[in-house]
XYZ file of C-alpha atoms in Angstrom:
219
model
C 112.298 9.711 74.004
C 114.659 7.878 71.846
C 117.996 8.644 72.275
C 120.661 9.165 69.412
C 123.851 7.146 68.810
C 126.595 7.941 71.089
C 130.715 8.141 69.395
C 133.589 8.414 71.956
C 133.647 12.454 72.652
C 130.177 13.261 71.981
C 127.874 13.788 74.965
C 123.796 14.431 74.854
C 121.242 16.097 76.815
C 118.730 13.766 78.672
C 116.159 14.290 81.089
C 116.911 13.289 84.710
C 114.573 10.696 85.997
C 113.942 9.073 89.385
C 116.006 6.496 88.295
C 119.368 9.132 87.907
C 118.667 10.861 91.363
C 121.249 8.866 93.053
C 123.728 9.322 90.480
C 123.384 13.347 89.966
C 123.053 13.681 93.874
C 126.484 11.904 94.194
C 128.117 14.545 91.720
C 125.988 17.347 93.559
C 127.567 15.443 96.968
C 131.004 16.060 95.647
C 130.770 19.445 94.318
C 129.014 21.989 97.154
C 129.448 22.386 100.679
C 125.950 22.479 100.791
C 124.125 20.633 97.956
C 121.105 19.869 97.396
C 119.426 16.820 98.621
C 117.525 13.802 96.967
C 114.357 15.479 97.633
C 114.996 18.571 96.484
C 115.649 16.735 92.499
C 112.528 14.450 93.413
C 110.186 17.636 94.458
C 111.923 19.492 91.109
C 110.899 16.315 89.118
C 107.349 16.451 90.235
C 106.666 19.920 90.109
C 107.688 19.849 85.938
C 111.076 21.951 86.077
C 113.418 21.162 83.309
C 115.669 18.833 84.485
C 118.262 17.765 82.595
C 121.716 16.222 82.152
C 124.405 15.933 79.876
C 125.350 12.633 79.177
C 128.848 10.919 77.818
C 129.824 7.540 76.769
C 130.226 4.844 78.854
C 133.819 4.782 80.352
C 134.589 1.738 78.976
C 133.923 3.140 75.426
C 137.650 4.566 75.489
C 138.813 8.107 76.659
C 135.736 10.296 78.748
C 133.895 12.986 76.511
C 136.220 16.107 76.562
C 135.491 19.154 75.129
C 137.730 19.568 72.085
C 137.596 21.687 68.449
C 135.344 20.401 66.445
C 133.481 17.954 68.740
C 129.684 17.106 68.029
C 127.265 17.981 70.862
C 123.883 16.525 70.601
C 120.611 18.214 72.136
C 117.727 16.462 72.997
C 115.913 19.407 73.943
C 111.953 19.964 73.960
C 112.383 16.682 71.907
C 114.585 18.482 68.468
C 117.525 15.940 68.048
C 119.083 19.190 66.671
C 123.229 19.203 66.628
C 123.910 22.150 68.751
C 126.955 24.457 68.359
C 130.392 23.309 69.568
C 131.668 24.984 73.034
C 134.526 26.854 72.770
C 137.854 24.542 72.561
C 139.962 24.744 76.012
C 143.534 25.409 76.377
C 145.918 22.115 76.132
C 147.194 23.100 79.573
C 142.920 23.450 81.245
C 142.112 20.149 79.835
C 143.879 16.729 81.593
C 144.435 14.012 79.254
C 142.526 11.872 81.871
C 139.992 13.160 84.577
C 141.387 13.622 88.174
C 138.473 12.849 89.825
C 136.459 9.824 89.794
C 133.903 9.645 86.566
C 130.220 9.078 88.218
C 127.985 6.301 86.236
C 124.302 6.629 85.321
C 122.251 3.278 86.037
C 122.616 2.728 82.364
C 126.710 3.100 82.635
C 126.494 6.608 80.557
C 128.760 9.084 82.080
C 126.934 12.020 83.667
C 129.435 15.139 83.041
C 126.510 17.646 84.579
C 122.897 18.691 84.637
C 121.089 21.629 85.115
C 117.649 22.441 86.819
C 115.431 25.109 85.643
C 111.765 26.890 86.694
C 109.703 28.272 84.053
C 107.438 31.215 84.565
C 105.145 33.234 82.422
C 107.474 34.491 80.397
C 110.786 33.733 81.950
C 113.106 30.711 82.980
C 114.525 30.805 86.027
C 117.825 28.670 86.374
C 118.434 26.647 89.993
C 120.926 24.646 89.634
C 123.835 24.603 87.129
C 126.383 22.174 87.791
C 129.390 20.213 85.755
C 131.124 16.747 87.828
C 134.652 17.220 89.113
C 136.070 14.980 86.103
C 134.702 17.250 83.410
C 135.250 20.961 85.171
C 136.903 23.767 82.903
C 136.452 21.684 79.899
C 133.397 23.725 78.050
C 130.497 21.780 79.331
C 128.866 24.010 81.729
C 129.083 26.546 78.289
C 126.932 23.960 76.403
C 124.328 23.626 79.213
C 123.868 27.519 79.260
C 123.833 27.888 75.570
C 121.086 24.743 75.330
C 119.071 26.045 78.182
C 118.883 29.408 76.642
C 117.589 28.224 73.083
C 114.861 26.101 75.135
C 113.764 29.049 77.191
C 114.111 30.711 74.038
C 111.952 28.087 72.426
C 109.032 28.774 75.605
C 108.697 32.106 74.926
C 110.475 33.240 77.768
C 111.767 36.475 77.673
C 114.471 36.598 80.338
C 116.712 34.130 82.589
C 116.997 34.722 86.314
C 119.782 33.054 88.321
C 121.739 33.967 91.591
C 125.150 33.156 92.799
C 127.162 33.471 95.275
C 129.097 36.961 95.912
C 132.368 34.718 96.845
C 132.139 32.608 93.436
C 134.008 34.927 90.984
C 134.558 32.823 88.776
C 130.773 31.681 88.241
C 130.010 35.335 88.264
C 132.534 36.399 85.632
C 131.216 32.887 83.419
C 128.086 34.109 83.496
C 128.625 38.097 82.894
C 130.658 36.190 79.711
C 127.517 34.946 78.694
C 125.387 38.225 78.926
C 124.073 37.923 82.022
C 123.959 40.908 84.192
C 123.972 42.121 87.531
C 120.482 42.991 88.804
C 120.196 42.879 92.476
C 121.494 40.785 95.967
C 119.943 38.697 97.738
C 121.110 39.171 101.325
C 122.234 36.383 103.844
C 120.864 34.182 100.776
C 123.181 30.801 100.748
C 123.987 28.638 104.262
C 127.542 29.128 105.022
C 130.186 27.827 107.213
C 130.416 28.321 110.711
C 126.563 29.341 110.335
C 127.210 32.619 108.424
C 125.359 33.133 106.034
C 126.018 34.247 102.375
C 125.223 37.135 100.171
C 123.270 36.300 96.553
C 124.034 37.966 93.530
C 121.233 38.465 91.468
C 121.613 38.252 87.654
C 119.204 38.503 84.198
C 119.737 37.594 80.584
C 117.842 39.276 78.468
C 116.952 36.638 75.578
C 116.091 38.738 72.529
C 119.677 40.075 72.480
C 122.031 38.035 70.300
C 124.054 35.263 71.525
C 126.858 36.408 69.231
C 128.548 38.763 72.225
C 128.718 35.757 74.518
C 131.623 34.111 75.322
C 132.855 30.383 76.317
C 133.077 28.596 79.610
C 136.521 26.781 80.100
């Protein structure tokens, strides 16, 4: 797959390969309490889940990729090239002028602001992993991975997303209720937890032939 021409502040959507293991596992690393190991994005790699990751500039091109009004977000998608729809712009005050956390490198010296892992069924797409590296949190991009994963289930023929969460993370829960997801069901003693507790799963759908208009932004 080709890819298309990168400008300072526009990131892309690339497939992960076994090549960028190391380098999403290091965000994943710095993210949970309990990620997800190398394996688990190998065995998701060979079993054919859409695996993908959004992709910035290389550092030394300037200022990271932030999410800003008007910004150009590139899809590379079931192989479209389309431009896809600009995230919501975040408040002056949620966006730092320059990351606080250290910006991870793909091999190729890309940025990797997040990636997302996702299981298709019959006629459904079931999201596994969603996540967005320290540097680029509350800055839109996790937004633009849901929007792009829903047009590509969309684009399957799937009819509904399934995700879980966990009952503690409000904030993912209310992101995702923001994006028409809905509460369906828990999943009980789910998620590892500390001290060897375990932790509750909420269990949410999207139903895909409802319009995207309602939903709202990720900041």
């Amino acid at each position: 797959m080709s890819a298309l021409p990168l400008q300072p502040r526009e990131a892309r959507l690339e497939a992960i390969t076994p090549e960028r293991i190391a380098a999403v596992s290091a965000v994943e690393q710095q993210v949970y309490s309990h990620p997800w190991s190398p394996t688990n994005f190998s065995d998701s790699l060979i079993a054919g889940y859409q695996c993908q990751c959004l992709v910035g500039p290389p550092a030394s091109d300037g200022a990271p990729p932030v999410a800003a009004e008007g910004r150009t977000l590139w899809s590379r998608w079931a192989g479209t090239g389309k431009p896809a729809a600009a995230a919501p712009a975040p408040s002056p005050a949620a966006t730092p002028a320059v990351p606080a956390a250290p910006v991870t490198l793909l091999p190729d010296g890309s940025t990797l602001i997040g990636y997302y892992i996702a299981m298709k069924g019959v006629d459904e797409v079931h999201l596994l992993n969603i996540t967005v590296a320290p540097a680029f949190q509350r800055q839109g991009w996790a937004s633009m991975m849901l929007e792009l994963l829903a047009t590509w289930s969309r684009g399957q023929g799937a009819q509904w997303l399934w995700l879980e969460a966990r009952a503690s993370n409000l904030r993912a829960l209310e992101v995702y209720e923001r994006h028409g997801y809905r509460r369906v069901g828990l999943r009980k003693a789910y998620y590892p937890g500390h001290g060897g507790v375990r932790e509750n799963a909420v269990v949410m759908s999207l139903r895909l032939n409802e319009s995207p208009s309602a939903w709202g932004g990720l900041q």
